[in-house]
Protein backbone atom coordinates (compact mmCIF):
# COMPACT_ATOMS: atom_id res chain seq x y z
CA UNK A 1 0.00 0.00 0.00
CA UNK A 2 1.33 3.40 -0.82
CA UNK A 3 0.50 6.35 1.38
CA UNK A 4 -1.29 6.28 4.69
CA UNK A 5 -4.05 8.78 4.08
CA UNK A 6 -7.10 8.60 1.86
CA UNK A 7 -6.79 10.65 -1.35
CA UNK A 8 -10.10 12.30 -2.32
CA UNK A 9 -10.67 12.95 -6.02
CA UNK A 10 -12.32 15.82 -7.86
CA UNK A 11 -15.06 15.01 -10.38
CA UNK A 12 -12.53 15.64 -13.17
CA UNK A 13 -10.15 13.12 -11.64
CA UNK A 14 -13.00 10.64 -11.22
CA UNK A 15 -13.73 10.99 -14.95
CA UNK A 16 -10.10 10.10 -15.71
CA UNK A 17 -10.34 7.05 -13.45
CA UNK A 18 -13.52 6.13 -15.32
CA UNK A 19 -11.61 6.30 -18.63
CA UNK A 20 -8.92 3.95 -17.36
CA UNK A 21 -11.50 1.66 -15.79
CA UNK A 22 -13.61 1.48 -18.96
CA UNK A 23 -10.48 0.59 -20.92
CA UNK A 24 -9.90 -2.27 -18.49
CA UNK A 25 -13.42 -3.51 -19.22
CA UNK A 26 -12.81 -3.30 -22.96
CA UNK A 27 -9.52 -5.12 -22.51
CA UNK A 28 -11.18 -7.93 -20.56
CA UNK A 29 -13.81 -8.10 -23.33
CA UNK A 30 -11.08 -8.43 -25.95
CA UNK A 31 -9.56 -11.24 -23.88
CA UNK A 32 -13.02 -12.84 -23.51
CA UNK A 33 -13.36 -12.93 -27.31
CA UNK A 34 -10.25 -15.12 -27.45
CA UNK A 35 -10.93 -17.26 -24.40
CA UNK A 36 -11.42 -20.90 -25.41
CA UNK A 37 -9.95 -24.32 -24.77
CA UNK A 38 -6.46 -24.58 -26.27
CA UNK A 39 -5.28 -21.01 -25.76
CA UNK A 40 -2.48 -20.42 -23.28
CA UNK A 41 -2.65 -17.90 -20.47
CA UNK A 42 0.43 -16.16 -21.91
CA UNK A 43 -1.37 -15.72 -25.25
CA UNK A 44 -4.26 -14.07 -23.40
CA UNK A 45 -1.79 -11.81 -21.60
CA UNK A 46 -0.21 -10.71 -24.88
CA UNK A 47 -3.65 -9.88 -26.32
CA UNK A 48 -4.38 -7.70 -23.30
CA UNK A 49 -1.03 -5.92 -23.34
CA UNK A 50 -1.29 -5.07 -27.04
CA UNK A 51 -4.85 -3.84 -26.60
CA UNK A 52 -3.97 -1.56 -23.70
CA UNK A 53 -0.93 -0.10 -25.48
CA UNK A 54 -2.94 0.40 -28.70
CA UNK A 55 -5.42 2.45 -26.68
CA UNK A 56 -2.79 4.82 -25.34
CA UNK A 57 -2.49 3.36 -21.87
CA UNK A 58 0.02 1.14 -20.08
CA UNK A 59 -0.65 -2.06 -18.14
CA UNK A 60 -0.80 -1.27 -14.43
CA UNK A 61 0.45 -4.61 -13.15
CA UNK A 62 3.53 -4.89 -15.38
CA UNK A 63 6.57 -4.01 -13.26
CA UNK A 64 4.39 -3.60 -10.17
CA UNK A 65 6.58 -5.01 -7.37
CA UNK A 66 8.45 -7.02 -9.99
CA UNK A 67 5.35 -8.55 -11.61
CA UNK A 68 6.11 -9.27 -15.28
CA UNK A 69 2.66 -9.41 -16.90
CA UNK A 70 -0.42 -7.41 -17.84
CA UNK A 71 -3.00 -9.81 -16.42
CA UNK A 72 -3.35 -12.04 -13.43
CA UNK A 73 -5.01 -15.24 -14.68
CA UNK A 74 -6.17 -17.60 -11.95
CA UNK A 75 -7.60 -20.96 -12.99
CA UNK A 76 -9.86 -23.25 -10.90
CA UNK A 77 -8.35 -23.52 -7.39
CA UNK A 78 -6.19 -20.46 -8.04
CA UNK A 79 -7.85 -17.53 -6.28
CA UNK A 80 -5.86 -14.53 -7.55
CA UNK A 81 -2.42 -13.48 -8.85
CA UNK A 82 -1.99 -16.44 -11.21
CA UNK A 83 0.95 -15.74 -13.54
CA UNK A 84 0.36 -16.06 -17.30
CA UNK A 85 2.48 -18.74 -18.92
CA UNK A 86 2.36 -22.01 -20.86
CA UNK A 87 -0.75 -23.27 -19.10
CA UNK A 88 -3.41 -24.27 -21.64
CA UNK A 89 -7.05 -23.43 -20.91
CA UNK A 90 -9.21 -26.57 -20.86
CA UNK A 91 -12.92 -27.25 -21.21
CA UNK A 92 -14.43 -26.98 -17.73
CA UNK A 93 -11.93 -24.43 -16.39
CA UNK A 94 -13.03 -21.47 -14.29
CA UNK A 95 -10.80 -18.57 -15.29
CA UNK A 96 -10.46 -15.39 -13.24
CA UNK A 97 -8.85 -12.54 -15.15
CA UNK A 98 -7.71 -9.38 -13.33
CA UNK A 99 -6.47 -6.33 -15.23
CA UNK A 100 -5.32 -2.78 -14.58
CA UNK A 101 -4.64 0.10 -16.97
CA UNK A 102 -2.99 3.47 -16.40
CA UNK A 103 -3.41 6.64 -18.44
CA UNK A 104 -3.82 10.37 -17.78
CA UNK A 105 -2.22 9.80 -14.38
CA UNK A 106 -4.81 7.35 -13.07
CA UNK A 107 -5.39 3.62 -12.77
CA UNK A 108 -8.47 1.49 -13.35
CA UNK A 109 -8.73 -2.01 -11.87
CA UNK A 110 -11.31 -4.71 -12.61
CA UNK A 111 -11.66 -8.48 -12.70
CA UNK A 112 -14.14 -11.07 -14.00
CA UNK A 113 -14.38 -14.85 -13.68
CA UNK A 114 -15.30 -16.85 -16.79
CA UNK A 115 -16.63 -20.42 -17.02
CA UNK A 116 -15.06 -22.07 -20.09
CA UNK A 117 -16.97 -24.87 -21.80
CA UNK A 118 -19.02 -27.22 -19.66
CA UNK A 119 -18.89 -26.16 -16.01
CA UNK A 120 -20.98 -27.75 -13.27
CA UNK A 121 -24.06 -25.99 -11.91
CA UNK A 122 -22.30 -26.04 -8.53
CA UNK A 123 -19.46 -23.93 -9.91
CA UNK A 124 -21.79 -21.61 -11.82
CA UNK A 125 -23.55 -20.89 -8.54
CA UNK A 126 -20.20 -19.90 -7.00
CA UNK A 127 -19.66 -17.43 -9.84
CA UNK A 128 -23.17 -15.98 -9.54
CA UNK A 129 -22.91 -15.60 -5.78
CA UNK A 130 -19.46 -13.99 -6.00
CA UNK A 131 -20.60 -11.50 -8.63
CA UNK A 132 -23.75 -10.67 -6.68
CA UNK A 133 -21.69 -10.25 -3.49
CA UNK A 134 -19.70 -7.55 -5.30
CA UNK A 135 -22.93 -5.65 -6.05
CA UNK A 136 -24.12 -6.16 -2.47
CA UNK A 137 -20.92 -4.47 -1.35
CA UNK A 138 -21.22 -1.68 -3.92
CA UNK A 139 -24.76 -0.92 -2.70
CA UNK A 140 -23.27 0.01 0.69
CA UNK A 141 -20.57 2.25 -0.83
CA UNK A 142 -22.36 5.47 0.06
CA UNK A 143 -21.36 8.79 1.56
CA UNK A 144 -21.71 8.53 5.35
CA UNK A 145 -21.44 4.74 5.53
CA UNK A 146 -18.25 3.02 6.68
CA UNK A 147 -15.95 0.61 4.90
CA UNK A 148 -17.16 -2.12 7.25
CA UNK A 149 -20.66 -1.77 5.81
CA UNK A 150 -19.30 -2.85 2.43
CA UNK A 151 -17.26 -5.64 4.00
CA UNK A 152 -20.12 -7.01 6.09
CA UNK A 153 -22.54 -7.02 3.15
CA UNK A 154 -20.14 -9.07 1.03
CA UNK A 155 -19.31 -11.47 3.86
CA UNK A 156 -22.90 -12.04 4.85
CA UNK A 157 -24.09 -12.74 1.32
CA UNK A 158 -21.23 -15.13 0.52
CA UNK A 159 -21.26 -16.96 3.84
CA UNK A 160 -25.05 -17.34 3.78
CA UNK A 161 -24.53 -19.13 0.45
CA UNK A 162 -22.14 -21.51 2.21
CA UNK A 163 -18.85 -20.23 0.85
CA UNK A 164 -15.49 -19.22 2.34
CA UNK A 165 -14.50 -15.54 2.22
CA UNK A 166 -10.78 -14.97 1.71
CA UNK A 167 -9.38 -12.76 4.47
CA UNK A 168 -5.76 -12.23 3.50
CA UNK A 169 -6.38 -10.18 0.35
CA UNK A 170 -8.52 -7.06 0.19
CA UNK A 171 -9.90 -4.34 -2.03
CA UNK A 172 -8.34 -0.89 -1.89
CA UNK A 173 -8.43 2.76 -2.74
CA UNK A 174 -7.37 3.34 -6.34
CA UNK A 175 -6.25 6.47 -8.17
CA UNK A 176 -2.81 7.80 -9.02
CA UNK A 177 -1.58 4.66 -7.27
CA UNK A 178 -2.97 1.16 -7.79
CA UNK A 179 -3.20 0.60 -4.06
CA UNK A 180 -4.30 3.53 -1.94
CA UNK A 181 -6.08 3.78 1.39
CA UNK A 182 -8.45 2.52 2.60
CA UNK A 183 -8.21 -1.24 2.58
CA UNK A 184 -11.59 -2.74 1.72
CA UNK A 185 -11.83 -6.19 3.28
CA UNK A 186 -14.47 -8.64 2.17
CA UNK A 187 -15.36 -9.48 5.77
CA UNK A 188 -16.03 -7.26 8.74
CA UNK A 189 -18.54 -5.52 10.95
CA UNK A 190 -21.24 -3.08 9.93
CA UNK A 191 -20.50 0.44 11.13
CA UNK A 192 -16.76 -0.20 11.57
CA UNK A 193 -13.74 1.19 9.75
CA UNK A 194 -13.04 4.40 7.83
CA UNK A 195 -15.89 6.72 6.90
CA UNK A 196 -16.89 6.66 3.24
CA UNK A 197 -17.02 10.14 1.74
CA UNK A 198 -17.84 11.54 -1.68
CA UNK A 199 -14.67 11.72 -3.76
CA UNK A 200 -13.25 8.40 -2.61
CA UNK A 201 -12.48 5.92 -5.39
CA UNK A 202 -12.12 2.29 -4.37
CA UNK A 203 -11.73 -1.13 -5.92
CA UNK A 204 -14.09 -3.68 -4.36
CA UNK A 205 -13.03 -7.25 -5.11
CA UNK A 206 -14.56 -10.21 -3.30
CA UNK A 207 -12.51 -13.42 -3.51
CA UNK A 208 -14.86 -16.27 -2.64
CA UNK A 209 -14.00 -19.95 -2.21
CA UNK A 210 -16.36 -22.85 -2.75
CA UNK A 211 -14.88 -24.61 0.28
CA UNK A 212 -12.62 -23.43 3.08
CA UNK A 213 -11.63 -19.77 3.22
CA UNK A 214 -8.03 -20.84 3.87
CA UNK A 215 -5.49 -20.16 1.15
CA UNK A 216 -1.86 -20.83 0.38
CA UNK A 217 0.73 -19.10 -1.77
CA UNK A 218 2.67 -21.07 -4.36
CA UNK A 219 6.47 -21.02 -4.46
CA UNK A 220 6.35 -18.66 -7.48
CA UNK A 221 5.78 -15.93 -4.89
CA UNK A 222 2.50 -14.78 -6.45
CA UNK A 223 -0.16 -17.39 -7.11
CA UNK A 224 -2.73 -17.72 -4.34
CA UNK A 225 -4.69 -21.00 -4.28
CA UNK A 226 -7.40 -22.40 -2.07
CA UNK A 227 -6.09 -24.67 0.68
CA UNK A 228 -8.51 -27.47 -0.20
CA UNK A 229 -8.03 -27.13 -4.01
CA UNK A 230 -11.72 -26.41 -4.50
CA UNK A 231 -12.50 -23.61 -6.99
CA UNK A 232 -12.59 -19.89 -6.20
CA UNK A 233 -14.08 -16.85 -7.93
CA UNK A 234 -13.14 -13.17 -8.08
CA UNK A 235 -15.03 -10.15 -9.44
CA UNK A 236 -13.81 -6.56 -9.12
CA UNK A 237 -15.10 -3.09 -9.95
CA UNK A 238 -13.52 0.32 -9.50
CA UNK A 239 -16.16 2.67 -8.08
CA UNK A 240 -16.54 6.24 -6.80
CA UNK A 241 -18.39 7.33 -3.67
CA UNK A 242 -20.70 10.22 -4.53
CA UNK A 243 -23.29 12.34 -2.70
CA UNK A 244 -25.85 9.92 -4.14
CA UNK A 245 -25.72 6.50 -5.75
CA UNK A 246 -22.40 4.63 -5.97
CA UNK A 247 -20.82 5.35 -9.37
CA UNK A 248 -19.43 2.16 -10.93
CA UNK A 249 -16.50 3.40 -13.03
CA UNK A 250 -15.53 0.08 -14.60
CA UNK A 251 -18.06 -1.91 -16.61
CA UNK A 252 -18.85 -5.53 -17.35
CA UNK A 253 -21.06 -4.58 -20.33
CA UNK A 254 -18.49 -5.21 -23.06
CA UNK A 255 -17.29 -8.35 -21.30
CA UNK A 256 -20.80 -9.76 -21.20
CA UNK A 257 -21.43 -8.87 -24.85
CA UNK A 258 -18.23 -10.77 -25.68
CA UNK A 259 -19.39 -13.72 -23.58
CA UNK A 260 -22.73 -13.75 -25.41
CA UNK A 261 -20.89 -14.08 -28.72
CA UNK A 262 -18.37 -16.67 -27.56
CA UNK A 263 -19.77 -20.18 -27.99
CA UNK A 264 -17.12 -21.57 -25.60
CA UNK A 265 -18.61 -19.49 -22.78
CA UNK A 266 -22.22 -20.55 -22.68
CA UNK A 267 -23.30 -19.44 -19.23
CA UNK A 268 -24.24 -15.89 -18.46
CA UNK A 269 -23.47 -15.02 -14.86
CA UNK A 270 -26.70 -13.36 -13.83
CA UNK A 271 -26.82 -11.25 -10.69
CA UNK A 272 -29.40 -9.75 -8.40
CA UNK A 273 -27.97 -6.30 -9.08
N1 LIG B 1 -5.55 -6.40 -9.28
C1 LIG B 1 -4.77 -6.73 -8.13
C2 LIG B 1 -5.32 -5.95 -7.00
O1 LIG B 1 -6.42 -5.53 -7.08
C3 LIG B 1 -3.35 -6.45 -8.30
C4 LIG B 1 -2.60 -7.52 -8.96
S1 LIG B 1 -1.05 -7.65 -8.29
C5 LIG B 1 0.00 -7.24 -9.53
O2 LIG B 1 -4.74 -5.73 -6.01
F1 LIG B 1 1.17 -7.32 -9.13
F2 LIG B 1 -0.24 -8.02 -10.55
F3 LIG B 1 -0.25 -6.00 -9.89
CO1 LIG C 1 -7.64 -4.53 -7.12
GROMACS .gro file of C-alpha atoms and ligand atoms in nm:
model
  286
    1UNK     CA    1   0.000   0.000   0.000
    2UNK     CA    2   0.133   0.340  -0.082
    3UNK     CA    3   0.050   0.635   0.138
    4UNK     CA    4  -0.129   0.628   0.469
    5UNK     CA    5  -0.405   0.878   0.408
    6UNK     CA    6  -0.710   0.860   0.186
    7UNK     CA    7  -0.679   1.065  -0.135
    8UNK     CA    8  -1.010   1.230  -0.232
    9UNK     CA    9  -1.067   1.295  -0.602
   10UNK     CA   10  -1.232   1.582  -0.786
   11UNK     CA   11  -1.506   1.501  -1.038
   12UNK     CA   12  -1.253   1.564  -1.317
   13UNK     CA   13  -1.015   1.312  -1.164
   14UNK     CA   14  -1.300   1.064  -1.122
   15UNK     CA   15  -1.373   1.099  -1.495
   16UNK     CA   16  -1.010   1.010  -1.571
   17UNK     CA   17  -1.034   0.705  -1.345
   18UNK     CA   18  -1.352   0.613  -1.532
   19UNK     CA   19  -1.161   0.630  -1.863
   20UNK     CA   20  -0.892   0.395  -1.736
   21UNK     CA   21  -1.150   0.166  -1.579
   22UNK     CA   22  -1.361   0.148  -1.896
   23UNK     CA   23  -1.048   0.059  -2.092
   24UNK     CA   24  -0.990  -0.227  -1.849
   25UNK     CA   25  -1.342  -0.351  -1.922
   26UNK     CA   26  -1.281  -0.330  -2.296
   27UNK     CA   27  -0.952  -0.512  -2.251
   28UNK     CA   28  -1.118  -0.793  -2.056
   29UNK     CA   29  -1.381  -0.810  -2.333
   30UNK     CA   30  -1.108  -0.843  -2.595
   31UNK     CA   31  -0.956  -1.124  -2.388
   32UNK     CA   32  -1.302  -1.284  -2.351
   33UNK     CA   33  -1.336  -1.293  -2.731
   34UNK     CA   34  -1.025  -1.512  -2.745
   35UNK     CA   35  -1.093  -1.726  -2.440
   36UNK     CA   36  -1.142  -2.090  -2.541
   37UNK     CA   37  -0.995  -2.432  -2.477
   38UNK     CA   38  -0.646  -2.458  -2.627
   39UNK     CA   39  -0.528  -2.101  -2.576
   40UNK     CA   40  -0.248  -2.042  -2.328
   41UNK     CA   41  -0.265  -1.790  -2.047
   42UNK     CA   42   0.043  -1.616  -2.191
   43UNK     CA   43  -0.137  -1.572  -2.525
   44UNK     CA   44  -0.426  -1.407  -2.340
   45UNK     CA   45  -0.179  -1.181  -2.160
   46UNK     CA   46  -0.021  -1.071  -2.488
   47UNK     CA   47  -0.365  -0.988  -2.632
   48UNK     CA   48  -0.438  -0.770  -2.330
   49UNK     CA   49  -0.103  -0.592  -2.334
   50UNK     CA   50  -0.129  -0.507  -2.704
   51UNK     CA   51  -0.485  -0.384  -2.660
   52UNK     CA   52  -0.397  -0.156  -2.370
   53UNK     CA   53  -0.093  -0.010  -2.548
   54UNK     CA   54  -0.294   0.040  -2.870
   55UNK     CA   55  -0.542   0.245  -2.668
   56UNK     CA   56  -0.279   0.482  -2.534
   57UNK     CA   57  -0.249   0.336  -2.187
   58UNK     CA   58   0.002   0.114  -2.008
   59UNK     CA   59  -0.065  -0.206  -1.814
   60UNK     CA   60  -0.080  -0.127  -1.443
   61UNK     CA   61   0.045  -0.461  -1.315
   62UNK     CA   62   0.353  -0.489  -1.538
   63UNK     CA   63   0.657  -0.401  -1.326
   64UNK     CA   64   0.439  -0.360  -1.017
   65UNK     CA   65   0.658  -0.501  -0.737
   66UNK     CA   66   0.845  -0.702  -0.999
   67UNK     CA   67   0.535  -0.855  -1.161
   68UNK     CA   68   0.611  -0.927  -1.528
   69UNK     CA   69   0.266  -0.941  -1.690
   70UNK     CA   70  -0.042  -0.741  -1.784
   71UNK     CA   71  -0.300  -0.981  -1.642
   72UNK     CA   72  -0.335  -1.204  -1.343
   73UNK     CA   73  -0.501  -1.524  -1.468
   74UNK     CA   74  -0.617  -1.760  -1.195
   75UNK     CA   75  -0.760  -2.096  -1.299
   76UNK     CA   76  -0.986  -2.325  -1.090
   77UNK     CA   77  -0.835  -2.352  -0.739
   78UNK     CA   78  -0.619  -2.046  -0.804
   79UNK     CA   79  -0.785  -1.753  -0.628
   80UNK     CA   80  -0.586  -1.453  -0.755
   81UNK     CA   81  -0.242  -1.348  -0.885
   82UNK     CA   82  -0.199  -1.644  -1.121
   83UNK     CA   83   0.095  -1.574  -1.354
   84UNK     CA   84   0.036  -1.606  -1.730
   85UNK     CA   85   0.248  -1.874  -1.892
   86UNK     CA   86   0.236  -2.201  -2.086
   87UNK     CA   87  -0.075  -2.327  -1.910
   88UNK     CA   88  -0.341  -2.427  -2.164
   89UNK     CA   89  -0.705  -2.343  -2.091
   90UNK     CA   90  -0.921  -2.657  -2.086
   91UNK     CA   91  -1.292  -2.725  -2.121
   92UNK     CA   92  -1.443  -2.698  -1.773
   93UNK     CA   93  -1.193  -2.443  -1.639
   94UNK     CA   94  -1.303  -2.147  -1.429
   95UNK     CA   95  -1.080  -1.857  -1.529
   96UNK     CA   96  -1.046  -1.539  -1.324
   97UNK     CA   97  -0.885  -1.254  -1.515
   98UNK     CA   98  -0.771  -0.938  -1.333
   99UNK     CA   99  -0.647  -0.633  -1.523
  100UNK     CA  100  -0.532  -0.278  -1.458
  101UNK     CA  101  -0.464   0.010  -1.697
  102UNK     CA  102  -0.299   0.347  -1.640
  103UNK     CA  103  -0.341   0.664  -1.844
  104UNK     CA  104  -0.382   1.037  -1.778
  105UNK     CA  105  -0.222   0.980  -1.438
  106UNK     CA  106  -0.481   0.735  -1.307
  107UNK     CA  107  -0.539   0.362  -1.277
  108UNK     CA  108  -0.847   0.149  -1.335
  109UNK     CA  109  -0.873  -0.201  -1.187
  110UNK     CA  110  -1.131  -0.471  -1.261
  111UNK     CA  111  -1.166  -0.848  -1.270
  112UNK     CA  112  -1.414  -1.107  -1.400
  113UNK     CA  113  -1.438  -1.485  -1.368
  114UNK     CA  114  -1.530  -1.685  -1.679
  115UNK     CA  115  -1.663  -2.042  -1.702
  116UNK     CA  116  -1.506  -2.207  -2.009
  117UNK     CA  117  -1.697  -2.487  -2.180
  118UNK     CA  118  -1.902  -2.722  -1.966
  119UNK     CA  119  -1.889  -2.616  -1.601
  120UNK     CA  120  -2.098  -2.775  -1.327
  121UNK     CA  121  -2.406  -2.599  -1.191
  122UNK     CA  122  -2.230  -2.604  -0.853
  123UNK     CA  123  -1.946  -2.393  -0.991
  124UNK     CA  124  -2.179  -2.161  -1.182
  125UNK     CA  125  -2.355  -2.089  -0.854
  126UNK     CA  126  -2.020  -1.990  -0.700
  127UNK     CA  127  -1.966  -1.743  -0.984
  128UNK     CA  128  -2.317  -1.598  -0.954
  129UNK     CA  129  -2.291  -1.560  -0.578
  130UNK     CA  130  -1.946  -1.399  -0.600
  131UNK     CA  131  -2.060  -1.150  -0.863
  132UNK     CA  132  -2.375  -1.067  -0.668
  133UNK     CA  133  -2.169  -1.025  -0.349
  134UNK     CA  134  -1.970  -0.755  -0.530
  135UNK     CA  135  -2.293  -0.565  -0.605
  136UNK     CA  136  -2.412  -0.616  -0.247
  137UNK     CA  137  -2.092  -0.447  -0.135
  138UNK     CA  138  -2.122  -0.168  -0.392
  139UNK     CA  139  -2.476  -0.092  -0.270
  140UNK     CA  140  -2.327   0.001   0.069
  141UNK     CA  141  -2.057   0.225  -0.083
  142UNK     CA  142  -2.236   0.547   0.006
  143UNK     CA  143  -2.136   0.879   0.156
  144UNK     CA  144  -2.171   0.853   0.535
  145UNK     CA  145  -2.144   0.474   0.553
  146UNK     CA  146  -1.825   0.302   0.668
  147UNK     CA  147  -1.595   0.061   0.490
  148UNK     CA  148  -1.716  -0.212   0.725
  149UNK     CA  149  -2.066  -0.177   0.581
  150UNK     CA  150  -1.930  -0.285   0.243
  151UNK     CA  151  -1.726  -0.564   0.400
  152UNK     CA  152  -2.012  -0.701   0.609
  153UNK     CA  153  -2.254  -0.702   0.315
  154UNK     CA  154  -2.014  -0.907   0.103
  155UNK     CA  155  -1.931  -1.147   0.386
  156UNK     CA  156  -2.290  -1.204   0.485
  157UNK     CA  157  -2.409  -1.274   0.132
  158UNK     CA  158  -2.123  -1.513   0.052
  159UNK     CA  159  -2.126  -1.696   0.384
  160UNK     CA  160  -2.505  -1.734   0.378
  161UNK     CA  161  -2.453  -1.913   0.045
  162UNK     CA  162  -2.214  -2.151   0.221
  163UNK     CA  163  -1.885  -2.023   0.085
  164UNK     CA  164  -1.549  -1.922   0.234
  165UNK     CA  165  -1.450  -1.554   0.222
  166UNK     CA  166  -1.078  -1.497   0.171
  167UNK     CA  167  -0.938  -1.276   0.447
  168UNK     CA  168  -0.576  -1.223   0.350
  169UNK     CA  169  -0.638  -1.018   0.035
  170UNK     CA  170  -0.852  -0.706   0.019
  171UNK     CA  171  -0.990  -0.434  -0.203
  172UNK     CA  172  -0.834  -0.089  -0.189
  173UNK     CA  173  -0.843   0.276  -0.274
  174UNK     CA  174  -0.737   0.334  -0.634
  175UNK     CA  175  -0.625   0.647  -0.817
  176UNK     CA  176  -0.281   0.780  -0.902
  177UNK     CA  177  -0.158   0.466  -0.727
  178UNK     CA  178  -0.297   0.116  -0.779
  179UNK     CA  179  -0.320   0.060  -0.406
  180UNK     CA  180  -0.430   0.353  -0.194
  181UNK     CA  181  -0.608   0.378   0.139
  182UNK     CA  182  -0.845   0.252   0.260
  183UNK     CA  183  -0.821  -0.124   0.258
  184UNK     CA  184  -1.159  -0.274   0.172
  185UNK     CA  185  -1.183  -0.619   0.328
  186UNK     CA  186  -1.447  -0.864   0.217
  187UNK     CA  187  -1.536  -0.948   0.577
  188UNK     CA  188  -1.603  -0.726   0.874
  189UNK     CA  189  -1.854  -0.552   1.095
  190UNK     CA  190  -2.124  -0.308   0.993
  191UNK     CA  191  -2.050   0.044   1.113
  192UNK     CA  192  -1.676  -0.020   1.157
  193UNK     CA  193  -1.374   0.119   0.975
  194UNK     CA  194  -1.304   0.440   0.783
  195UNK     CA  195  -1.589   0.672   0.690
  196UNK     CA  196  -1.689   0.666   0.324
  197UNK     CA  197  -1.702   1.014   0.174
  198UNK     CA  198  -1.784   1.154  -0.168
  199UNK     CA  199  -1.467   1.172  -0.376
  200UNK     CA  200  -1.325   0.840  -0.261
  201UNK     CA  201  -1.248   0.592  -0.539
  202UNK     CA  202  -1.212   0.229  -0.437
  203UNK     CA  203  -1.173  -0.113  -0.592
  204UNK     CA  204  -1.409  -0.368  -0.436
  205UNK     CA  205  -1.303  -0.725  -0.511
  206UNK     CA  206  -1.456  -1.021  -0.330
  207UNK     CA  207  -1.251  -1.342  -0.351
  208UNK     CA  208  -1.486  -1.627  -0.264
  209UNK     CA  209  -1.400  -1.995  -0.221
  210UNK     CA  210  -1.636  -2.285  -0.275
  211UNK     CA  211  -1.488  -2.461   0.028
  212UNK     CA  212  -1.262  -2.343   0.308
  213UNK     CA  213  -1.163  -1.977   0.322
  214UNK     CA  214  -0.803  -2.084   0.387
  215UNK     CA  215  -0.549  -2.016   0.115
  216UNK     CA  216  -0.186  -2.083   0.038
  217UNK     CA  217   0.073  -1.910  -0.177
  218UNK     CA  218   0.267  -2.107  -0.436
  219UNK     CA  219   0.647  -2.102  -0.446
  220UNK     CA  220   0.635  -1.866  -0.748
  221UNK     CA  221   0.578  -1.593  -0.489
  222UNK     CA  222   0.250  -1.478  -0.645
  223UNK     CA  223  -0.016  -1.739  -0.711
  224UNK     CA  224  -0.273  -1.772  -0.434
  225UNK     CA  225  -0.469  -2.100  -0.428
  226UNK     CA  226  -0.740  -2.240  -0.207
  227UNK     CA  227  -0.609  -2.467   0.068
  228UNK     CA  228  -0.851  -2.747  -0.020
  229UNK     CA  229  -0.803  -2.713  -0.401
  230UNK     CA  230  -1.172  -2.641  -0.450
  231UNK     CA  231  -1.250  -2.361  -0.699
  232UNK     CA  232  -1.259  -1.989  -0.620
  233UNK     CA  233  -1.408  -1.685  -0.793
  234UNK     CA  234  -1.314  -1.317  -0.808
  235UNK     CA  235  -1.503  -1.015  -0.944
  236UNK     CA  236  -1.381  -0.656  -0.912
  237UNK     CA  237  -1.510  -0.309  -0.995
  238UNK     CA  238  -1.352   0.032  -0.950
  239UNK     CA  239  -1.616   0.267  -0.808
  240UNK     CA  240  -1.654   0.624  -0.680
  241UNK     CA  241  -1.839   0.733  -0.367
  242UNK     CA  242  -2.070   1.022  -0.453
  243UNK     CA  243  -2.329   1.234  -0.270
  244UNK     CA  244  -2.585   0.992  -0.414
  245UNK     CA  245  -2.572   0.650  -0.575
  246UNK     CA  246  -2.240   0.463  -0.597
  247UNK     CA  247  -2.082   0.535  -0.937
  248UNK     CA  248  -1.943   0.216  -1.093
  249UNK     CA  249  -1.650   0.340  -1.303
  250UNK     CA  250  -1.553   0.008  -1.460
  251UNK     CA  251  -1.806  -0.191  -1.661
  252UNK     CA  252  -1.885  -0.553  -1.735
  253UNK     CA  253  -2.106  -0.458  -2.033
  254UNK     CA  254  -1.849  -0.521  -2.306
  255UNK     CA  255  -1.729  -0.835  -2.130
  256UNK     CA  256  -2.080  -0.976  -2.120
  257UNK     CA  257  -2.143  -0.887  -2.485
  258UNK     CA  258  -1.823  -1.077  -2.568
  259UNK     CA  259  -1.939  -1.372  -2.358
  260UNK     CA  260  -2.273  -1.375  -2.541
  261UNK     CA  261  -2.089  -1.408  -2.872
  262UNK     CA  262  -1.837  -1.667  -2.756
  263UNK     CA  263  -1.977  -2.018  -2.799
  264UNK     CA  264  -1.712  -2.157  -2.560
  265UNK     CA  265  -1.861  -1.949  -2.278
  266UNK     CA  266  -2.222  -2.055  -2.268
  267UNK     CA  267  -2.330  -1.944  -1.923
  268UNK     CA  268  -2.424  -1.589  -1.846
  269UNK     CA  269  -2.347  -1.502  -1.486
  270UNK     CA  270  -2.670  -1.336  -1.383
  271UNK     CA  271  -2.682  -1.125  -1.069
  272UNK     CA  272  -2.940  -0.975  -0.840
  273UNK     CA  273  -2.797  -0.630  -0.908
  274LIG     N1  274  -0.555  -0.640  -0.928
  274LIG     C1  275  -0.477  -0.673  -0.813
  274LIG     C2  276  -0.532  -0.595  -0.700
  274LIG     O1  277  -0.642  -0.553  -0.708
  274LIG     C3  278  -0.335  -0.645  -0.830
  274LIG     C4  279  -0.260  -0.752  -0.896
  274LIG     S1  280  -0.105  -0.765  -0.829
  274LIG     C5  281   0.000  -0.724  -0.953
  274LIG     O2  282  -0.474  -0.573  -0.601
  274LIG     F1  283   0.117  -0.732  -0.913
  274LIG     F2  284  -0.024  -0.802  -1.055
  274LIG     F3  285  -0.025  -0.600  -0.989
  275LIG    CO1  286  -0.764  -0.453  -0.712
   0.00000   0.00000   0.00000
